[in-house]
JSON list of C-alpha atoms in Angstrom, two decimals:
[
{"chain": "A", "resi": 9, "resn": "UNK", "atom": "CA", "xyz": [-7.48, 11.13, -10.69]},
{"chain": "A", "resi": 10, "resn": "UNK", "atom": "CA", "xyz": [-4.18, 10.01, -12.39]},
{"chain": "A", "resi": 11, "resn": "UNK", "atom": "CA", "xyz": [-2.26, 7.02, -12.95]},
{"chain": "A", "resi": 12, "resn": "UNK", "atom": "CA", "xyz": [1.46, 6.96, -14.44]},
{"chain": "A", "resi": 13, "resn": "UNK", "atom": "CA", "xyz": [1.41, 3.57, -16.42]},
{"chain": "A", "resi": 14, "resn": "UNK", "atom": "CA", "xyz": [5.30, 1.36, -16.64]},
{"chain": "A", "resi": 15, "resn": "UNK", "atom": "CA", "xyz": [5.15, -2.39, -18.40]},
{"chain": "A", "resi": 16, "resn": "UNK", "atom": "CA", "xyz": [7.99, -3.92, -16.19]},
{"chain": "A", "resi": 17, "resn": "UNK", "atom": "CA", "xyz": [9.90, -7.41, -16.37]},
{"chain": "A", "resi": 18, "resn": "UNK", "atom": "CA", "xyz": [9.37, -7.36, -12.71]},
{"chain": "A", "resi": 19, "resn": "UNK", "atom": "CA", "xyz": [8.37, -4.88, -9.92]},
{"chain": "A", "resi": 20, "resn": "UNK", "atom": "CA", "xyz": [8.77, -4.30, -6.60]},
{"chain": "A", "resi": 21, "resn": "UNK", "atom": "CA", "xyz": [7.43, -1.96, -3.62]},
{"chain": "A", "resi": 22, "resn": "UNK", "atom": "CA", "xyz": [9.60, -2.15, 0.12]},
{"chain": "A", "resi": 23, "resn": "UNK", "atom": "CA", "xyz": [8.05, -0.70, 3.09]},
{"chain": "A", "resi": 24, "resn": "UNK", "atom": "CA", "xyz": [9.40, 0.02, 6.88]},
{"chain": "A", "resi": 25, "resn": "UNK", "atom": "CA", "xyz": [8.86, -2.98, 9.01]},
{"chain": "A", "resi": 26, "resn": "UNK", "atom": "CA", "xyz": [6.97, -0.89, 11.76]},
{"chain": "A", "resi": 27, "resn": "UNK", "atom": "CA", "xyz": [5.29, 1.52, 9.77]},
{"chain": "A", "resi": 28, "resn": "UNK", "atom": "CA", "xyz": [5.15, 3.76, 13.19]},
{"chain": "A", "resi": 29, "resn": "UNK", "atom": "CA", "xyz": [7.94, 4.99, 13.07]},
{"chain": "A", "resi": 30, "resn": "UNK", "atom": "CA", "xyz": [9.04, 6.16, 10.07]},
{"chain": "A", "resi": 31, "resn": "UNK", "atom": "CA", "xyz": [13.13, 4.98, 8.58]},
{"chain": "A", "resi": 32, "resn": "UNK", "atom": "CA", "xyz": [13.54, 2.98, 11.89]},
{"chain": "A", "resi": 33, "resn": "UNK", "atom": "CA", "xyz": [13.75, -1.00, 11.28]},
{"chain": "A", "resi": 34, "resn": "UNK", "atom": "CA", "xyz": [13.67, -3.36, 8.54]},
{"chain": "A", "resi": 35, "resn": "UNK", "atom": "CA", "xyz": [11.66, -2.64, 5.39]},
{"chain": "A", "resi": 36, "resn": "UNK", "atom": "CA", "xyz": [9.13, -5.44, 4.53]},
{"chain": "A", "resi": 37, "resn": "UNK", "atom": "CA", "xyz": [8.03, -6.62, 0.84]},
{"chain": "A", "resi": 38, "resn": "UNK", "atom": "CA", "xyz": [4.42, -4.46, 0.27]},
{"chain": "A", "resi": 39, "resn": "UNK", "atom": "CA", "xyz": [4.58, -5.73, -3.05]},
{"chain": "A", "resi": 40, "resn": "UNK", "atom": "CA", "xyz": [5.62, -7.60, -6.06]},
{"chain": "A", "resi": 41, "resn": "UNK", "atom": "CA", "xyz": [5.17, -8.83, -9.94]},
{"chain": "A", "resi": 42, "resn": "UNK", "atom": "CA", "xyz": [6.98, -10.21, -12.23]},
{"chain": "A", "resi": 43, "resn": "UNK", "atom": "CA", "xyz": [5.90, -8.91, -15.89]},
{"chain": "A", "resi": 44, "resn": "UNK", "atom": "CA", "xyz": [2.76, -6.78, -15.65]},
{"chain": "A", "resi": 45, "resn": "UNK", "atom": "CA", "xyz": [1.81, -3.08, -15.28]},
{"chain": "A", "resi": 46, "resn": "UNK", "atom": "CA", "xyz": [3.10, -0.77, -12.57]},
{"chain": "A", "resi": 47, "resn": "UNK", "atom": "CA", "xyz": [0.47, 2.41, -11.72]},
{"chain": "A", "resi": 48, "resn": "UNK", "atom": "CA", "xyz": [1.36, 4.49, -9.85]},
{"chain": "A", "resi": 49, "resn": "UNK", "atom": "CA", "xyz": [-1.75, 6.46, -8.70]},
{"chain": "A", "resi": 50, "resn": "UNK", "atom": "CA", "xyz": [-2.21, 9.93, -7.42]},
{"chain": "A", "resi": 51, "resn": "UNK", "atom": "CA", "xyz": [-5.29, 11.19, -6.10]},
{"chain": "A", "resi": 52, "resn": "UNK", "atom": "CA", "xyz": [-6.85, 14.99, -6.60]},
{"chain": "A", "resi": 53, "resn": "UNK", "atom": "CA", "xyz": [-9.30, 17.31, -5.13]},
{"chain": "A", "resi": 54, "resn": "UNK", "atom": "CA", "xyz": [-12.39, 16.72, -6.33]},
{"chain": "A", "resi": 55, "resn": "UNK", "atom": "CA", "xyz": [-11.74, 12.84, -7.21]},
{"chain": "A", "resi": 56, "resn": "UNK", "atom": "CA", "xyz": [-14.53, 10.46, -6.81]},
{"chain": "A", "resi": 57, "resn": "UNK", "atom": "CA", "xyz": [-15.42, 7.45, -7.47]},
{"chain": "A", "resi": 58, "resn": "UNK", "atom": "CA", "xyz": [-16.43, 7.76, -11.32]},
{"chain": "A", "resi": 59, "resn": "UNK", "atom": "CA", "xyz": [-13.13, 9.09, -11.84]},
{"chain": "A", "resi": 60, "resn": "UNK", "atom": "CA", "xyz": [-11.64, 5.57, -10.38]},
{"chain": "A", "resi": 61, "resn": "UNK", "atom": "CA", "xyz": [-13.67, 3.27, -12.27]},
{"chain": "A", "resi": 62, "resn": "UNK", "atom": "CA", "xyz": [-13.06, 4.79, -15.56]},
{"chain": "A", "resi": 63, "resn": "UNK", "atom": "CA", "xyz": [-9.39, 5.55, -14.37]},
{"chain": "A", "resi": 64, "resn": "UNK", "atom": "CA", "xyz": [-9.90, 0.93, -13.63]},
{"chain": "A", "resi": 65, "resn": "UNK", "atom": "CA", "xyz": [-11.65, 0.75, -16.73]},
{"chain": "A", "resi": 66, "resn": "UNK", "atom": "CA", "xyz": [-8.89, 2.75, -18.80]},
{"chain": "A", "resi": 67, "resn": "UNK", "atom": "CA", "xyz": [-6.03, 0.97, -16.96]},
{"chain": "A", "resi": 68, "resn": "UNK", "atom": "CA", "xyz": [-6.71, -2.38, -17.30]},
{"chain": "A", "resi": 69, "resn": "UNK", "atom": "CA", "xyz": [-8.18, -1.57, -21.81]},
{"chain": "A", "resi": 70, "resn": "UNK", "atom": "CA", "xyz": [-4.66, -0.24, -22.51]},
{"chain": "A", "resi": 71, "resn": "UNK", "atom": "CA", "xyz": [-2.75, -1.70, -24.82]},
{"chain": "A", "resi": 72, "resn": "UNK", "atom": "CA", "xyz": [0.60, -1.79, -23.21]},
{"chain": "A", "resi": 73, "resn": "UNK", "atom": "CA", "xyz": [1.58, -5.04, -24.62]},
{"chain": "A", "resi": 74, "resn": "UNK", "atom": "CA", "xyz": [3.07, -6.64, -27.44]},
{"chain": "A", "resi": 75, "resn": "UNK", "atom": "CA", "xyz": [1.14, -9.31, -30.09]},
{"chain": "A", "resi": 76, "resn": "UNK", "atom": "CA", "xyz": [3.06, -11.83, -31.76]},
{"chain": "A", "resi": 77, "resn": "UNK", "atom": "CA", "xyz": [3.93, -9.22, -34.39]},
{"chain": "A", "resi": 78, "resn": "UNK", "atom": "CA", "xyz": [6.06, -6.40, -31.53]},
{"chain": "A", "resi": 79, "resn": "UNK", "atom": "CA", "xyz": [2.85, -4.50, -31.51]},
{"chain": "A", "resi": 80, "resn": "UNK", "atom": "CA", "xyz": [1.59, -3.31, -28.31]},
{"chain": "A", "resi": 81, "resn": "UNK", "atom": "CA", "xyz": [-1.95, -4.05, -29.18]},
{"chain": "A", "resi": 82, "resn": "UNK", "atom": "CA", "xyz": [-2.23, -6.53, -25.82]},
{"chain": "A", "resi": 83, "resn": "UNK", "atom": "CA", "xyz": [-4.07, -5.27, -23.13]},
{"chain": "A", "resi": 84, "resn": "UNK", "atom": "CA", "xyz": [-3.24, -6.43, -19.48]},
{"chain": "A", "resi": 85, "resn": "UNK", "atom": "CA", "xyz": [-5.10, -9.40, -18.76]},
{"chain": "A", "resi": 86, "resn": "UNK", "atom": "CA", "xyz": [-4.27, -10.20, -23.11]},
{"chain": "A", "resi": 87, "resn": "UNK", "atom": "CA", "xyz": [-0.93, -10.65, -21.46]},
{"chain": "A", "resi": 88, "resn": "UNK", "atom": "CA", "xyz": [-1.07, -12.09, -19.01]},
{"chain": "A", "resi": 89, "resn": "UNK", "atom": "CA", "xyz": [0.14, -9.86, -16.50]},
{"chain": "A", "resi": 90, "resn": "UNK", "atom": "CA", "xyz": [0.23, -9.01, -12.75]},
{"chain": "A", "resi": 91, "resn": "UNK", "atom": "CA", "xyz": [-1.04, -5.34, -11.71]},
{"chain": "A", "resi": 92, "resn": "UNK", "atom": "CA", "xyz": [0.92, -3.42, -8.56]},
{"chain": "A", "resi": 93, "resn": "UNK", "atom": "CA", "xyz": [-0.55, -0.27, -7.53]},
{"chain": "A", "resi": 94, "resn": "UNK", "atom": "CA", "xyz": [1.90, 2.46, -5.60]},
{"chain": "A", "resi": 95, "resn": "UNK", "atom": "CA", "xyz": [0.16, 5.17, -3.93]},
{"chain": "A", "resi": 96, "resn": "UNK", "atom": "CA", "xyz": [1.71, 8.32, -4.77]},
{"chain": "A", "resi": 97, "resn": "UNK", "atom": "CA", "xyz": [0.02, 12.07, -3.59]},
{"chain": "A", "resi": 98, "resn": "UNK", "atom": "CA", "xyz": [3.14, 13.72, -5.49]},
{"chain": "A", "resi": 99, "resn": "UNK", "atom": "CA", "xyz": [1.67, 12.87, -9.36]},
{"chain": "A", "resi": 100, "resn": "UNK", "atom": "CA", "xyz": [-0.92, 16.11, -8.56]},
{"chain": "A", "resi": 101, "resn": "UNK", "atom": "CA", "xyz": [1.04, 18.19, -7.45]},
{"chain": "A", "resi": 102, "resn": "UNK", "atom": "CA", "xyz": [1.14, 21.65, -8.63]},
{"chain": "A", "resi": 103, "resn": "UNK", "atom": "CA", "xyz": [4.66, 22.86, -10.59]},
{"chain": "A", "resi": 104, "resn": "UNK", "atom": "CA", "xyz": [3.70, 24.77, -12.93]},
{"chain": "A", "resi": 105, "resn": "UNK", "atom": "CA", "xyz": [6.03, 28.33, -11.65]},
{"chain": "A", "resi": 106, "resn": "UNK", "atom": "CA", "xyz": [8.60, 28.68, -8.75]},
{"chain": "A", "resi": 107, "resn": "UNK", "atom": "CA", "xyz": [10.76, 25.04, -7.93]},
{"chain": "A", "resi": 108, "resn": "UNK", "atom": "CA", "xyz": [9.23, 23.95, -5.18]},
{"chain": "A", "resi": 109, "resn": "UNK", "atom": "CA", "xyz": [5.60, 22.19, -6.04]},
{"chain": "A", "resi": 110, "resn": "UNK", "atom": "CA", "xyz": [2.15, 22.90, -4.55]},
{"chain": "A", "resi": 111, "resn": "UNK", "atom": "CA", "xyz": [0.57, 19.92, -3.23]},
{"chain": "A", "resi": 112, "resn": "UNK", "atom": "CA", "xyz": [-3.37, 22.22, -3.26]},
{"chain": "A", "resi": 113, "resn": "UNK", "atom": "CA", "xyz": [-4.17, 20.19, -6.35]},
{"chain": "A", "resi": 114, "resn": "UNK", "atom": "CA", "xyz": [-4.37, 16.52, -4.06]},
{"chain": "A", "resi": 115, "resn": "UNK", "atom": "CA", "xyz": [-7.01, 15.01, -2.26]},
{"chain": "A", "resi": 116, "resn": "UNK", "atom": "CA", "xyz": [-6.73, 15.30, 1.39]},
{"chain": "A", "resi": 117, "resn": "UNK", "atom": "CA", "xyz": [-5.72, 12.28, 2.47]},
{"chain": "A", "resi": 118, "resn": "UNK", "atom": "CA", "xyz": [-8.51, 10.53, 4.15]},
{"chain": "A", "resi": 119, "resn": "UNK", "atom": "CA", "xyz": [-9.71, 10.82, 0.92]},
{"chain": "A", "resi": 120, "resn": "UNK", "atom": "CA", "xyz": [-7.42, 9.69, -0.92]},
{"chain": "A", "resi": 121, "resn": "UNK", "atom": "CA", "xyz": [-6.92, 6.88, 1.29]},
{"chain": "A", "resi": 122, "resn": "UNK", "atom": "CA", "xyz": [-10.47, 5.91, 0.84]},
{"chain": "A", "resi": 123, "resn": "UNK", "atom": "CA", "xyz": [-9.85, 6.14, -2.61]},
{"chain": "A", "resi": 124, "resn": "UNK", "atom": "CA", "xyz": [-6.99, 4.93, -3.74]},
{"chain": "A", "resi": 125, "resn": "UNK", "atom": "CA", "xyz": [-8.27, 1.27, -1.02]},
{"chain": "A", "resi": 126, "resn": "UNK", "atom": "CA", "xyz": [-11.75, 1.46, -2.67]},
{"chain": "A", "resi": 127, "resn": "UNK", "atom": "CA", "xyz": [-8.87, 1.55, -6.43]},
{"chain": "A", "resi": 128, "resn": "UNK", "atom": "CA", "xyz": [-7.30, -1.35, -5.46]},
{"chain": "A", "resi": 129, "resn": "UNK", "atom": "CA", "xyz": [-10.28, -3.27, -4.08]},
{"chain": "A", "resi": 130, "resn": "UNK", "atom": "CA", "xyz": [-11.89, -3.05, -7.52]},
{"chain": "A", "resi": 131, "resn": "UNK", "atom": "CA", "xyz": [-9.44, -4.11, -9.34]},
{"chain": "A", "resi": 132, "resn": "UNK", "atom": "CA", "xyz": [-8.22, -7.01, -6.92]},
{"chain": "A", "resi": 133, "resn": "UNK", "atom": "CA", "xyz": [-11.43, -7.98, -8.20]},
{"chain": "A", "resi": 134, "resn": "UNK", "atom": "CA", "xyz": [-10.57, -7.72, -12.42]},
{"chain": "A", "resi": 135, "resn": "UNK", "atom": "CA", "xyz": [-8.07, -8.30, -11.87]},
{"chain": "A", "resi": 136, "resn": "UNK", "atom": "CA", "xyz": [-5.66, -11.98, -11.03]},
{"chain": "A", "resi": 137, "resn": "UNK", "atom": "CA", "xyz": [-2.81, -10.99, -9.10]},
{"chain": "A", "resi": 138, "resn": "UNK", "atom": "CA", "xyz": [-3.32, -7.73, -7.88]},
{"chain": "A", "resi": 139, "resn": "UNK", "atom": "CA", "xyz": [-0.51, -6.11, -5.20]},
{"chain": "A", "resi": 140, "resn": "UNK", "atom": "CA", "xyz": [-0.09, -2.75, -3.46]},
{"chain": "A", "resi": 141, "resn": "UNK", "atom": "CA", "xyz": [2.30, -0.70, -1.81]},
{"chain": "A", "resi": 142, "resn": "UNK", "atom": "CA", "xyz": [0.76, 1.36, 1.47]},
{"chain": "A", "resi": 143, "resn": "UNK", "atom": "CA", "xyz": [-1.23, 4.38, 1.53]},
{"chain": "A", "resi": 144, "resn": "UNK", "atom": "CA", "xyz": [1.11, 7.49, 3.84]},
{"chain": "A", "resi": 145, "resn": "UNK", "atom": "CA", "xyz": [4.25, 4.88, 4.11]},
{"chain": "A", "resi": 146, "resn": "UNK", "atom": "CA", "xyz": [7.14, 5.43, 3.55]},
{"chain": "A", "resi": 147, "resn": "UNK", "atom": "CA", "xyz": [8.00, 3.28, 0.52]},
{"chain": "A", "resi": 148, "resn": "UNK", "atom": "CA", "xyz": [10.70, 1.87, -2.30]},
{"chain": "A", "resi": 149, "resn": "UNK", "atom": "CA", "xyz": [10.12, 0.86, -5.13]},
{"chain": "A", "resi": 150, "resn": "UNK", "atom": "CA", "xyz": [11.46, -0.97, -8.43]},
{"chain": "A", "resi": 151, "resn": "UNK", "atom": "CA", "xyz": [11.44, -1.83, -10.84]},
{"chain": "A", "resi": 152, "resn": "UNK", "atom": "CA", "xyz": [12.45, -3.00, -14.54]},
{"chain": "A", "resi": 153, "resn": "UNK", "atom": "CA", "xyz": [11.03, -1.12, -17.05]},
{"chain": "A", "resi": 154, "resn": "UNK", "atom": "CA", "xyz": [9.98, -3.35, -20.19]},
{"chain": "A", "resi": 155, "resn": "UNK", "atom": "CA", "xyz": [10.77, -1.02, -23.38]},
{"chain": "A", "resi": 156, "resn": "UNK", "atom": "CA", "xyz": [10.88, 1.00, -21.78]},
{"chain": "A", "resi": 157, "resn": "UNK", "atom": "CA", "xyz": [6.62, 1.97, -21.68]},
{"chain": "A", "resi": 158, "resn": "UNK", "atom": "CA", "xyz": [5.75, 4.97, -20.23]},
{"chain": "A", "resi": 159, "resn": "UNK", "atom": "CA", "xyz": [1.97, 6.63, -20.28]},
{"chain": "A", "resi": 160, "resn": "UNK", "atom": "CA", "xyz": [-0.04, 8.73, -18.15]},
{"chain": "A", "resi": 161, "resn": "UNK", "atom": "CA", "xyz": [-4.14, 8.63, -17.72]},
{"chain": "A", "resi": 162, "resn": "UNK", "atom": "CA", "xyz": [-5.43, 10.80, -16.62]},
{"chain": "A", "resi": 163, "resn": "UNK", "atom": "CA", "xyz": [-9.59, 11.23, -15.78]},
{"chain": "A", "resi": 164, "resn": "UNK", "atom": "CA", "xyz": [-10.92, 14.76, -14.18]},
{"chain": "A", "resi": 165, "resn": "UNK", "atom": "CA", "xyz": [-14.59, 15.36, -12.67]},
{"chain": "A", "resi": 166, "resn": "UNK", "atom": "CA", "xyz": [-16.62, 16.56, -14.90]},
{"chain": "A", "resi": 167, "resn": "UNK", "atom": "CA", "xyz": [-16.53, 20.60, -16.08]},
{"chain": "A", "resi": 168, "resn": "UNK", "atom": "CA", "xyz": [-12.47, 20.61, -14.86]}
]
């Protein structure tokens, strides 16, 4: 399971107002946060609840926010920030050869959605403010990257 973390001053994710007709209708705000963490989430084949739990634990403990000395010593809760989770299956792409990505490493859609929703539910139990994009939707994400600060976290099933 993959998380691309960005420290943001603010972030918003929009989805089509009519999810049954991609590209049609007006855009709706699915999630919006002020200062905090934007996490793009990719689910890989073979990922299970153990990877989800470990990834969330690492994300919430990750020290990417500055203390009074300007050092990255604070985690999300210590900074008082919010969390915006956005599903992004393209993070699991195989880009090792050619000019077109292969999405074979990504989890099947139904499994990716199940694990993303579990991650979202667990995050909402542990964080004061959690917003989210919509799995499978055409989304537009806008953000003001603070720093810029961006980190890649990945948890793998045992033996991989």
